Short mmCIF file of N, CA and C in Angstrom, two decimals:
data_model
loop_
_atom_site.label_atom_id
_atom_site.label_comp_id
_atom_site.label_asym_id
_atom_site.label_seq_id
_atom_site.Cartn_x
_atom_site.Cartn_y
_atom_site.Cartn_z
N UNK A 2 0.84 -1.18 0.00
CA UNK A 2 0.00 0.00 0.00
C UNK A 2 0.89 1.25 0.00
N UNK A 3 0.66 2.12 -0.91
CA UNK A 3 1.42 3.36 -1.03
C UNK A 3 0.55 4.52 -0.56
N UNK A 4 1.10 5.31 0.35
CA UNK A 4 0.40 6.51 0.83
C UNK A 4 0.94 7.72 0.08
N UNK A 5 0.07 8.47 -0.56
CA UNK A 5 0.44 9.64 -1.34
C UNK A 5 0.04 10.89 -0.56
N UNK A 6 0.91 11.31 0.36
CA UNK A 6 0.61 12.45 1.23
C UNK A 6 0.64 13.80 0.52
N UNK A 7 1.26 13.84 -0.66
CA UNK A 7 1.44 15.12 -1.34
C UNK A 7 0.57 15.27 -2.58
N UNK A 8 -0.27 14.32 -2.86
CA UNK A 8 -1.15 14.41 -4.03
C UNK A 8 -0.41 14.27 -5.35
N UNK A 9 0.71 13.57 -5.34
CA UNK A 9 1.52 13.47 -6.55
C UNK A 9 0.83 12.67 -7.66
N UNK A 10 0.00 11.71 -7.30
CA UNK A 10 -0.73 10.97 -8.32
C UNK A 10 -1.67 11.90 -9.08
N UNK A 11 -2.31 12.80 -8.36
CA UNK A 11 -3.17 13.80 -9.01
C UNK A 11 -2.39 14.74 -9.90
N UNK A 12 -1.20 15.13 -9.42
CA UNK A 12 -0.34 16.01 -10.23
C UNK A 12 0.08 15.33 -11.53
N UNK A 13 0.41 14.04 -11.44
CA UNK A 13 0.80 13.31 -12.64
C UNK A 13 -0.40 13.21 -13.59
N UNK A 14 -1.55 12.89 -13.05
CA UNK A 14 -2.76 12.78 -13.86
C UNK A 14 -3.07 14.12 -14.55
N UNK A 15 -2.89 15.22 -13.81
CA UNK A 15 -3.18 16.55 -14.34
C UNK A 15 -1.99 17.19 -15.05
N UNK A 16 -0.90 16.42 -15.18
CA UNK A 16 0.32 16.87 -15.85
C UNK A 16 0.86 18.18 -15.25
N UNK A 17 1.05 18.15 -13.93
CA UNK A 17 1.55 19.31 -13.21
C UNK A 17 2.89 19.01 -12.55
N UNK A 18 3.76 20.01 -12.57
CA UNK A 18 5.00 19.93 -11.80
C UNK A 18 4.82 20.82 -10.59
N UNK A 19 5.09 20.23 -9.41
CA UNK A 19 4.91 20.95 -8.15
C UNK A 19 6.13 20.66 -7.27
N UNK A 20 6.67 21.69 -6.64
CA UNK A 20 7.79 21.47 -5.72
C UNK A 20 7.27 20.99 -4.37
N UNK A 21 8.11 20.27 -3.67
CA UNK A 21 7.73 19.74 -2.36
C UNK A 21 7.71 20.85 -1.31
N UNK A 22 8.65 21.77 -1.42
CA UNK A 22 8.68 22.92 -0.51
C UNK A 22 9.12 24.14 -1.31
N UNK A 23 8.80 25.30 -0.82
CA UNK A 23 8.95 26.50 -1.62
C UNK A 23 10.33 27.13 -1.60
N UNK A 24 11.27 26.50 -0.92
CA UNK A 24 12.68 26.93 -1.02
C UNK A 24 13.46 25.97 -1.91
N UNK A 25 12.76 25.07 -2.53
CA UNK A 25 13.40 24.01 -3.31
C UNK A 25 14.36 24.55 -4.37
N UNK A 26 13.95 25.55 -5.13
CA UNK A 26 14.79 26.09 -6.20
C UNK A 26 15.93 26.95 -5.66
N UNK A 27 15.75 27.51 -4.48
CA UNK A 27 16.83 28.26 -3.84
C UNK A 27 17.85 27.28 -3.27
N UNK A 28 17.35 26.22 -2.62
CA UNK A 28 18.24 25.22 -2.03
C UNK A 28 19.12 24.54 -3.07
N UNK A 29 18.57 24.26 -4.24
CA UNK A 29 19.33 23.63 -5.32
C UNK A 29 18.83 24.17 -6.66
N UNK A 30 19.46 25.22 -7.18
CA UNK A 30 19.01 25.84 -8.43
C UNK A 30 19.06 24.93 -9.65
N UNK A 31 19.81 23.82 -9.60
CA UNK A 31 19.79 22.91 -10.75
C UNK A 31 18.40 22.29 -10.91
N UNK A 32 17.59 22.34 -9.87
CA UNK A 32 16.21 21.84 -9.97
C UNK A 32 15.40 22.67 -10.97
N UNK A 33 15.77 23.92 -11.15
CA UNK A 33 15.11 24.77 -12.14
C UNK A 33 15.29 24.17 -13.52
N UNK A 34 16.54 23.83 -13.84
CA UNK A 34 16.84 23.26 -15.15
C UNK A 34 16.13 21.92 -15.35
N UNK A 35 16.14 21.09 -14.30
CA UNK A 35 15.47 19.78 -14.39
C UNK A 35 13.97 19.96 -14.56
N UNK A 36 13.38 20.90 -13.80
CA UNK A 36 11.94 21.11 -13.87
C UNK A 36 11.51 21.52 -15.28
N UNK A 37 12.25 22.43 -15.88
CA UNK A 37 11.92 22.87 -17.24
C UNK A 37 12.11 21.72 -18.22
N UNK A 38 13.19 20.98 -18.06
CA UNK A 38 13.48 19.84 -18.95
C UNK A 38 12.35 18.81 -18.88
N UNK A 39 11.92 18.47 -17.66
CA UNK A 39 10.85 17.48 -17.51
C UNK A 39 9.50 18.02 -17.99
N UNK A 40 9.25 19.30 -17.77
CA UNK A 40 7.99 19.89 -18.25
C UNK A 40 7.88 19.74 -19.76
N UNK A 41 8.97 20.04 -20.46
CA UNK A 41 8.96 19.92 -21.92
C UNK A 41 8.90 18.46 -22.35
N UNK A 42 9.72 17.62 -21.73
CA UNK A 42 9.77 16.21 -22.14
C UNK A 42 8.41 15.52 -21.99
N UNK A 43 7.73 15.78 -20.88
CA UNK A 43 6.49 15.06 -20.60
C UNK A 43 5.22 15.86 -20.91
N UNK A 44 5.37 17.10 -21.39
CA UNK A 44 4.21 17.92 -21.71
C UNK A 44 3.47 18.39 -20.47
N UNK A 45 4.20 18.62 -19.37
CA UNK A 45 3.60 19.07 -18.12
C UNK A 45 3.62 20.59 -18.05
N UNK A 46 2.81 21.12 -17.15
CA UNK A 46 2.78 22.55 -16.84
C UNK A 46 3.22 22.73 -15.40
N UNK A 47 3.63 23.94 -15.07
CA UNK A 47 3.97 24.24 -13.68
C UNK A 47 2.72 24.63 -12.92
N UNK A 48 2.57 24.05 -11.75
CA UNK A 48 1.51 24.46 -10.84
C UNK A 48 1.79 25.94 -10.53
N UNK A 49 0.75 26.80 -10.43
CA UNK A 49 0.98 28.25 -10.32
C UNK A 49 1.96 28.68 -9.23
N UNK A 50 1.87 28.12 -8.02
CA UNK A 50 2.81 28.54 -6.96
C UNK A 50 4.23 28.07 -7.27
N UNK A 51 4.34 26.91 -7.91
CA UNK A 51 5.67 26.42 -8.30
C UNK A 51 6.28 27.35 -9.33
N UNK A 52 5.48 27.77 -10.32
CA UNK A 52 5.98 28.72 -11.33
C UNK A 52 6.43 30.02 -10.65
N UNK A 53 5.65 30.48 -9.69
CA UNK A 53 6.00 31.72 -8.99
C UNK A 53 7.31 31.60 -8.23
N UNK A 54 7.51 30.50 -7.51
CA UNK A 54 8.76 30.36 -6.74
C UNK A 54 9.94 30.08 -7.66
N UNK A 55 9.69 29.45 -8.81
CA UNK A 55 10.75 29.25 -9.79
C UNK A 55 11.22 30.61 -10.32
N UNK A 56 10.28 31.44 -10.73
CA UNK A 56 10.63 32.77 -11.23
C UNK A 56 11.28 33.62 -10.14
N UNK A 57 10.81 33.47 -8.91
CA UNK A 57 11.39 34.21 -7.80
C UNK A 57 12.85 33.78 -7.58
N UNK A 58 13.12 32.49 -7.65
CA UNK A 58 14.49 31.99 -7.49
C UNK A 58 15.40 32.53 -8.59
N UNK A 59 14.90 32.56 -9.81
CA UNK A 59 15.68 33.11 -10.92
C UNK A 59 15.91 34.60 -10.69
N UNK A 60 14.85 35.31 -10.26
CA UNK A 60 14.97 36.74 -9.97
C UNK A 60 15.95 37.05 -8.85
N UNK A 61 16.10 36.11 -7.90
CA UNK A 61 17.05 36.28 -6.80
C UNK A 61 18.44 35.78 -7.17
N UNK A 62 18.63 35.46 -8.45
CA UNK A 62 19.94 35.04 -8.96
C UNK A 62 20.42 33.76 -8.29
N UNK A 63 19.52 32.81 -8.14
CA UNK A 63 19.86 31.54 -7.48
C UNK A 63 20.99 30.80 -8.18
N UNK A 64 21.10 30.93 -9.50
CA UNK A 64 22.16 30.22 -10.23
C UNK A 64 23.55 30.65 -9.77
N UNK A 65 23.65 31.83 -9.21
CA UNK A 65 24.96 32.32 -8.77
C UNK A 65 25.48 31.53 -7.57
N UNK A 66 24.62 30.76 -6.92
CA UNK A 66 25.05 30.01 -5.73
C UNK A 66 25.64 28.64 -6.07
N UNK A 67 25.58 28.26 -7.33
CA UNK A 67 26.16 26.96 -7.71
C UNK A 67 27.34 27.18 -8.64
N UNK A 68 28.20 26.21 -8.70
CA UNK A 68 29.38 26.34 -9.57
C UNK A 68 28.96 26.20 -11.03
N UNK A 69 29.73 26.79 -11.93
CA UNK A 69 29.44 26.63 -13.35
C UNK A 69 29.46 25.16 -13.78
N UNK A 70 30.28 24.36 -13.14
CA UNK A 70 30.37 22.94 -13.48
C UNK A 70 29.04 22.24 -13.19
N UNK A 71 28.44 22.52 -12.04
CA UNK A 71 27.13 21.92 -11.71
C UNK A 71 26.05 22.41 -12.67
N UNK A 72 26.09 23.72 -12.97
CA UNK A 72 25.11 24.28 -13.91
C UNK A 72 25.23 23.56 -15.25
N UNK A 73 26.46 23.45 -15.75
CA UNK A 73 26.64 22.87 -17.08
C UNK A 73 26.31 21.38 -17.10
N UNK A 74 26.53 20.68 -16.00
CA UNK A 74 26.15 19.27 -15.95
C UNK A 74 24.68 19.08 -16.27
N UNK A 75 23.84 19.94 -15.69
CA UNK A 75 22.40 19.88 -15.98
C UNK A 75 22.09 20.43 -17.36
N UNK A 76 22.78 21.51 -17.73
CA UNK A 76 22.53 22.14 -19.02
C UNK A 76 22.86 21.17 -20.16
N UNK A 77 23.92 20.41 -19.99
CA UNK A 77 24.32 19.44 -21.00
C UNK A 77 23.20 18.40 -21.20
N UNK A 78 22.55 18.01 -20.12
CA UNK A 78 21.41 17.08 -20.22
C UNK A 78 20.28 17.70 -21.04
N UNK A 79 20.11 19.02 -20.91
CA UNK A 79 19.09 19.71 -21.70
C UNK A 79 19.43 19.63 -23.18
N UNK A 80 20.71 19.79 -23.50
CA UNK A 80 21.14 19.73 -24.90
C UNK A 80 20.96 18.34 -25.49
N UNK A 81 20.89 17.33 -24.62
CA UNK A 81 20.74 15.95 -25.08
C UNK A 81 19.27 15.53 -25.20
N UNK A 82 18.35 16.42 -24.85
CA UNK A 82 16.92 16.10 -24.94
C UNK A 82 16.50 15.94 -26.39
N UNK A 83 15.37 15.29 -26.59
CA UNK A 83 14.83 15.07 -27.93
C UNK A 83 14.53 16.41 -28.62
N UNK A 84 14.00 17.37 -27.86
CA UNK A 84 13.67 18.69 -28.42
C UNK A 84 14.36 19.78 -27.60
N UNK A 85 15.67 19.95 -27.78
CA UNK A 85 16.39 20.95 -26.98
C UNK A 85 15.93 22.38 -27.24
N UNK A 86 15.41 22.66 -28.44
CA UNK A 86 14.91 24.01 -28.73
C UNK A 86 13.76 24.37 -27.79
N UNK A 87 12.84 23.44 -27.60
CA UNK A 87 11.69 23.70 -26.72
C UNK A 87 12.14 23.89 -25.28
N UNK A 88 13.14 23.12 -24.86
CA UNK A 88 13.64 23.26 -23.48
C UNK A 88 14.28 24.62 -23.31
N UNK A 89 15.10 25.04 -24.27
CA UNK A 89 15.76 26.35 -24.17
C UNK A 89 14.74 27.49 -24.26
N UNK A 90 13.73 27.33 -25.10
CA UNK A 90 12.67 28.35 -25.17
C UNK A 90 11.96 28.47 -23.83
N UNK A 91 11.66 27.32 -23.21
CA UNK A 91 10.99 27.33 -21.91
C UNK A 91 11.83 28.02 -20.85
N UNK A 92 13.10 27.70 -20.81
CA UNK A 92 14.00 28.31 -19.83
C UNK A 92 14.19 29.79 -20.13
N UNK A 93 14.33 30.12 -21.40
CA UNK A 93 14.52 31.51 -21.79
C UNK A 93 13.29 32.35 -21.46
N UNK A 94 12.09 31.78 -21.63
CA UNK A 94 10.86 32.53 -21.36
C UNK A 94 10.73 32.90 -19.88
N UNK A 95 11.42 32.14 -19.02
CA UNK A 95 11.39 32.45 -17.59
C UNK A 95 12.64 33.21 -17.14
N UNK A 96 13.41 33.68 -18.12
CA UNK A 96 14.65 34.42 -17.86
C UNK A 96 15.67 33.55 -17.11
N UNK A 97 15.68 32.26 -17.43
CA UNK A 97 16.55 31.32 -16.73
C UNK A 97 17.80 30.92 -17.48
N UNK A 98 18.07 31.56 -18.61
CA UNK A 98 19.31 31.25 -19.34
C UNK A 98 20.38 32.22 -18.90
N UNK A 99 21.06 31.88 -17.85
CA UNK A 99 22.01 32.81 -17.26
C UNK A 99 23.26 33.04 -18.10
N UNK A 100 23.76 32.04 -18.75
CA UNK A 100 25.07 32.15 -19.39
C UNK A 100 25.01 32.26 -20.90
N UNK A 101 23.84 32.21 -21.47
CA UNK A 101 23.71 32.22 -22.92
C UNK A 101 22.67 33.22 -23.36
N UNK A 102 22.84 33.71 -24.57
CA UNK A 102 21.83 34.53 -25.21
C UNK A 102 21.11 33.60 -26.17
N UNK A 103 19.79 33.50 -26.04
CA UNK A 103 19.01 32.65 -26.94
C UNK A 103 18.07 33.56 -27.72
N UNK A 104 18.66 34.41 -28.57
CA UNK A 104 17.86 35.33 -29.37
C UNK A 104 17.55 34.70 -30.73
N UNK A 105 16.97 35.46 -31.62
CA UNK A 105 16.58 34.91 -32.92
C UNK A 105 17.77 34.38 -33.71
N UNK A 106 18.90 35.04 -33.62
CA UNK A 106 20.08 34.60 -34.36
C UNK A 106 20.56 33.24 -33.86
N UNK A 107 20.65 33.11 -32.55
CA UNK A 107 21.11 31.85 -31.98
C UNK A 107 20.07 30.76 -32.23
N UNK A 108 18.79 31.10 -32.12
CA UNK A 108 17.73 30.12 -32.40
C UNK A 108 17.86 29.58 -33.81
N UNK A 109 18.12 30.48 -34.78
CA UNK A 109 18.25 30.05 -36.17
C UNK A 109 19.44 29.10 -36.33
N UNK A 110 20.57 29.45 -35.72
CA UNK A 110 21.76 28.58 -35.80
C UNK A 110 21.50 27.25 -35.12
N UNK A 111 20.81 27.31 -34.00
CA UNK A 111 20.51 26.11 -33.23
C UNK A 111 19.60 25.18 -34.04
N UNK A 112 18.55 25.75 -34.62
CA UNK A 112 17.61 24.95 -35.41
C UNK A 112 18.30 24.37 -36.65
N UNK A 113 19.17 25.17 -37.27
CA UNK A 113 19.91 24.68 -38.43
C UNK A 113 20.79 23.50 -38.04
N UNK A 114 21.41 23.59 -36.87
CA UNK A 114 22.24 22.49 -36.38
C UNK A 114 21.41 21.24 -36.17
N UNK A 115 20.21 21.40 -35.61
CA UNK A 115 19.35 20.25 -35.36
C UNK A 115 18.85 19.64 -36.67
N UNK A 116 18.46 20.51 -37.62
CA UNK A 116 17.98 19.99 -38.91
C UNK A 116 19.04 19.18 -39.63
N UNK A 117 20.30 19.63 -39.54
CA UNK A 117 21.37 18.93 -40.24
C UNK A 117 22.03 17.88 -39.34
N UNK A 118 21.50 17.72 -38.16
CA UNK A 118 22.09 16.81 -37.17
C UNK A 118 21.96 15.37 -37.61
N UNK A 119 23.07 14.65 -37.46
CA UNK A 119 23.07 13.23 -37.78
C UNK A 119 22.94 12.39 -36.52
N UNK A 120 22.73 13.05 -35.40
CA UNK A 120 22.61 12.34 -34.12
C UNK A 120 23.99 12.01 -33.58
N UNK A 121 24.04 11.03 -32.74
CA UNK A 121 25.33 10.60 -32.21
C UNK A 121 25.59 11.14 -30.82
N UNK A 122 26.62 10.59 -30.24
CA UNK A 122 26.99 10.91 -28.86
C UNK A 122 27.39 12.37 -28.67
N UNK A 123 27.97 12.99 -29.70
CA UNK A 123 28.50 14.35 -29.54
C UNK A 123 27.56 15.43 -30.05
N UNK A 124 26.30 15.14 -30.14
CA UNK A 124 25.32 16.13 -30.58
C UNK A 124 25.37 17.37 -29.71
N UNK A 125 25.54 17.19 -28.41
CA UNK A 125 25.57 18.33 -27.49
C UNK A 125 26.71 19.28 -27.84
N UNK A 126 27.80 18.77 -28.39
CA UNK A 126 28.93 19.63 -28.78
C UNK A 126 28.53 20.51 -29.95
N UNK A 127 27.83 19.94 -30.92
CA UNK A 127 27.37 20.75 -32.06
C UNK A 127 26.36 21.81 -31.61
N UNK A 128 25.49 21.45 -30.68
CA UNK A 128 24.50 22.41 -30.19
C UNK A 128 25.15 23.50 -29.35
N UNK A 129 26.11 23.11 -28.51
CA UNK A 129 26.83 24.11 -27.71
C UNK A 129 27.59 25.08 -28.62
N UNK A 130 28.16 24.58 -29.70
CA UNK A 130 28.88 25.47 -30.62
C UNK A 130 27.92 26.49 -31.23
N UNK A 131 26.68 26.09 -31.50
CA UNK A 131 25.68 27.03 -32.02
C UNK A 131 25.34 28.09 -30.97
N UNK A 132 25.28 27.68 -29.71
CA UNK A 132 24.95 28.62 -28.64
C UNK A 132 26.04 29.63 -28.38
N UNK A 133 27.30 29.21 -28.49
CA UNK A 133 28.39 30.15 -28.17
C UNK A 133 28.94 30.86 -29.40
N UNK A 134 28.46 30.52 -30.59
CA UNK A 134 29.01 31.14 -31.80
C UNK A 134 28.91 32.67 -31.82
N UNK A 135 27.89 33.30 -31.22
CA UNK A 135 27.87 34.77 -31.24
C UNK A 135 28.87 35.42 -30.28
N UNK A 136 29.43 34.65 -29.35
CA UNK A 136 30.35 35.22 -28.36
C UNK A 136 31.71 35.49 -28.98
N UNK A 137 32.41 36.51 -28.48
CA UNK A 137 33.78 36.71 -28.92
C UNK A 137 34.64 35.59 -28.34
N UNK A 138 35.81 35.40 -28.90
CA UNK A 138 36.67 34.27 -28.53
C UNK A 138 36.98 34.23 -27.04
N UNK A 139 37.31 35.38 -26.46
CA UNK A 139 37.68 35.42 -25.04
C UNK A 139 36.51 35.02 -24.15
N UNK A 140 35.33 35.56 -24.43
CA UNK A 140 34.14 35.22 -23.63
C UNK A 140 33.80 33.74 -23.75
N UNK A 141 33.90 33.21 -24.98
CA UNK A 141 33.61 31.79 -25.20
C UNK A 141 34.62 30.92 -24.44
N UNK A 142 35.88 31.28 -24.48
CA UNK A 142 36.90 30.51 -23.77
C UNK A 142 36.65 30.54 -22.26
N UNK A 143 36.32 31.72 -21.73
CA UNK A 143 36.03 31.84 -20.30
C UNK A 143 34.83 30.99 -19.91
N UNK A 144 33.81 31.02 -20.74
CA UNK A 144 32.61 30.26 -20.45
C UNK A 144 32.91 28.76 -20.40
N UNK A 145 33.59 28.25 -21.42
CA UNK A 145 33.91 26.83 -21.46
C UNK A 145 34.89 26.42 -20.37
N UNK A 146 35.80 27.31 -20.04
CA UNK A 146 36.73 27.04 -18.93
C UNK A 146 35.97 26.93 -17.62
N UNK A 147 35.02 27.82 -17.40
CA UNK A 147 34.21 27.79 -16.19
C UNK A 147 33.37 26.52 -16.09
N UNK A 148 32.96 26.02 -17.25
CA UNK A 148 32.17 24.79 -17.28
C UNK A 148 33.03 23.54 -17.13
N UNK A 149 34.35 23.72 -17.15
CA UNK A 149 35.29 22.61 -16.96
C UNK A 149 35.10 21.53 -18.03
N UNK A 150 34.94 21.97 -19.26
CA UNK A 150 34.80 21.05 -20.39
C UNK A 150 36.19 20.54 -20.76
N UNK A 151 36.29 19.28 -21.09
CA UNK A 151 37.60 18.69 -21.41
C UNK A 151 38.26 19.44 -22.57
N UNK A 152 39.57 19.36 -22.61
CA UNK A 152 40.34 20.02 -23.67
C UNK A 152 39.91 19.53 -25.05
N UNK A 153 39.70 18.23 -25.15
CA UNK A 153 39.30 17.63 -26.43
C UNK A 153 37.94 18.18 -26.87
N UNK A 154 36.97 18.19 -25.96
CA UNK A 154 35.64 18.69 -26.30
C UNK A 154 35.67 20.19 -26.60
N UNK A 155 36.47 20.93 -25.84
CA UNK A 155 36.61 22.37 -26.08
C UNK A 155 37.13 22.62 -27.49
N UNK A 156 38.12 21.84 -27.88
CA UNK A 156 38.70 21.98 -29.22
C UNK A 156 37.64 21.70 -30.28
N UNK A 157 36.85 20.66 -30.09
CA UNK A 157 35.78 20.34 -31.04
C UNK A 157 34.77 21.48 -31.14
N UNK A 158 34.40 22.05 -29.99
CA UNK A 158 33.44 23.16 -29.99
C UNK A 158 34.01 24.33 -30.78
N UNK A 159 35.27 24.71 -30.52
CA UNK A 159 35.86 25.86 -31.20
C UNK A 159 36.06 25.61 -32.69
N UNK A 160 36.38 24.39 -33.07
CA UNK A 160 36.49 24.08 -34.50
C UNK A 160 35.15 24.25 -35.19
N UNK A 161 34.08 23.82 -34.53
CA UNK A 161 32.74 24.00 -35.10
C UNK A 161 32.34 25.47 -35.15
N UNK A 162 32.71 26.23 -34.13
CA UNK A 162 32.40 27.67 -34.12
C UNK A 162 33.14 28.35 -35.27
N UNK A 163 34.42 28.02 -35.45
CA UNK A 163 35.20 28.61 -36.54
C UNK A 163 34.61 28.24 -37.90
N UNK A 164 34.22 26.99 -38.06
CA UNK A 164 33.61 26.56 -39.33
C UNK A 164 32.30 27.31 -39.56
N UNK A 165 31.53 27.50 -38.51
CA UNK A 165 30.26 28.21 -38.61
C UNK A 165 30.49 29.67 -39.04
N UNK A 166 31.52 30.27 -38.49
CA UNK A 166 31.82 31.67 -38.82
C UNK A 166 32.40 31.81 -40.22
N UNK A 167 33.18 30.84 -40.65
CA UNK A 167 33.84 30.91 -41.94
C UNK A 167 32.94 30.44 -43.08
N UNK A 168 31.96 29.59 -42.74
CA UNK A 168 31.10 28.99 -43.76
C UNK A 168 30.03 29.93 -44.25
N UNK A 169 29.10 29.36 -45.01
CA UNK A 169 28.05 30.18 -45.62
C UNK A 169 26.96 30.58 -44.65
N UNK A 170 27.15 30.35 -43.34
CA UNK A 170 26.12 30.65 -42.34
C UNK A 170 25.82 32.12 -42.23
N UNK A 171 24.69 32.54 -42.72
CA UNK A 171 24.27 33.94 -42.67
C UNK A 171 24.02 34.38 -41.23
N UNK A 172 23.64 33.43 -40.36
CA UNK A 172 23.31 33.76 -38.99
C UNK A 172 24.48 34.44 -38.28
N UNK A 173 25.70 33.98 -38.56
CA UNK A 173 26.87 34.52 -37.89
C UNK A 173 27.06 36.00 -38.22
N UNK A 174 26.89 36.34 -39.48
CA UNK A 174 27.06 37.73 -39.90
C UNK A 174 26.01 38.61 -39.21
N UNK A 175 24.77 38.14 -39.15
CA UNK A 175 23.70 38.90 -38.52
C UNK A 175 23.91 39.04 -37.02
N UNK A 176 24.63 38.12 -36.42
CA UNK A 176 24.75 38.08 -34.97
C UNK A 176 26.01 38.76 -34.44
N UNK A 177 26.77 39.40 -35.26
CA UNK A 177 28.05 39.95 -34.80
C UNK A 177 27.91 40.90 -33.62
N UNK A 178 26.80 41.61 -33.51
CA UNK A 178 26.64 42.58 -32.43
C UNK A 178 26.22 41.98 -31.11
N UNK A 179 25.97 40.69 -31.06
CA UNK A 179 25.51 40.05 -29.82
C UNK A 179 26.64 39.98 -28.82
N UNK A 180 26.36 40.34 -27.59
CA UNK A 180 27.37 40.30 -26.53
C UNK A 180 27.19 39.05 -25.68
N UNK A 181 28.22 38.69 -24.96
CA UNK A 181 28.15 37.52 -24.07
C UNK A 181 27.17 37.79 -22.95
N UNK A 182 26.46 36.73 -22.55
CA UNK A 182 25.51 36.86 -21.45
C UNK A 182 26.22 36.75 -20.12
N UNK A 183 27.40 36.18 -20.09
CA UNK A 183 28.11 36.00 -18.82
C UNK A 183 29.59 35.80 -19.03
N UNK A 184 30.34 35.95 -17.98
CA UNK A 184 31.77 35.71 -18.05
C UNK A 184 32.24 35.14 -16.72
N UNK A 185 33.37 34.49 -16.75
CA UNK A 185 33.89 33.88 -15.53
C UNK A 185 34.48 34.96 -14.64
N UNK A 186 34.16 34.89 -13.36
CA UNK A 186 34.79 35.76 -12.38
C UNK A 186 35.97 34.98 -11.83
N UNK A 187 37.20 35.26 -12.29
CA UNK A 187 38.34 34.42 -11.96
C UNK A 187 38.59 34.24 -10.47
N UNK A 188 38.34 35.27 -9.66
CA UNK A 188 38.66 35.16 -8.24
C UNK A 188 37.83 34.12 -7.51
N UNK A 189 36.60 33.86 -7.98
CA UNK A 189 35.76 32.87 -7.30
C UNK A 189 35.44 31.69 -8.18
N UNK A 190 35.82 31.75 -9.46
CA UNK A 190 35.54 30.64 -10.35
C UNK A 190 34.08 30.52 -10.73
N UNK A 191 33.32 31.56 -10.49
CA UNK A 191 31.89 31.54 -10.83
C UNK A 191 31.69 32.34 -12.11
N UNK A 192 30.53 32.15 -12.68
CA UNK A 192 30.18 32.91 -13.87
C UNK A 192 29.11 33.90 -13.48
N UNK A 193 29.27 35.13 -13.92
CA UNK A 193 28.31 36.15 -13.56
C UNK A 193 27.98 37.04 -14.72
N UNK A 194 27.01 37.91 -14.56
CA UNK A 194 26.62 38.81 -15.64
C UNK A 194 27.71 39.84 -15.88
N UNK A 195 27.71 40.36 -17.08
CA UNK A 195 28.68 41.40 -17.42
C UNK A 195 28.35 42.67 -16.69
#
């Protein structure tokens, strides 16, 4: 016999995401990324109070309390989802994309990458290259360094960014004026807004 003290069976039936307590997103901001990822994957909606505390946590800059490595660990899972565009749109609509700009230019590059995607284990590298392609070299290097991405993967990302900039991709030319959304603060190893 299973006792459902929190009404979770009803939430599943009604396709709702609800936090167990209202400091949940402050206590562990990676839950924000997971919540958005699961909402998109399963077609769920946020229960109104959960949406409010999620937005409040983002507004209080909860992501600043975790290391870039932890953030990217969850973010990488988002890039591996079946529909990463929908996940990024969901996160962006709640102002939860702390380290990336997901504007029309990046969306176009991202969608183009997905359309031409052959799948495979390194799909996230191709998608990450689309996300960082508008950044200048120094900002992109700082971002990837903060995320603690392996040297080999970093090289792959930069080779794809260079190919994107050198190739026939019109998106890159249109996006030249885009600035980095964040940079590494070397003294604490965190990433913060410019």
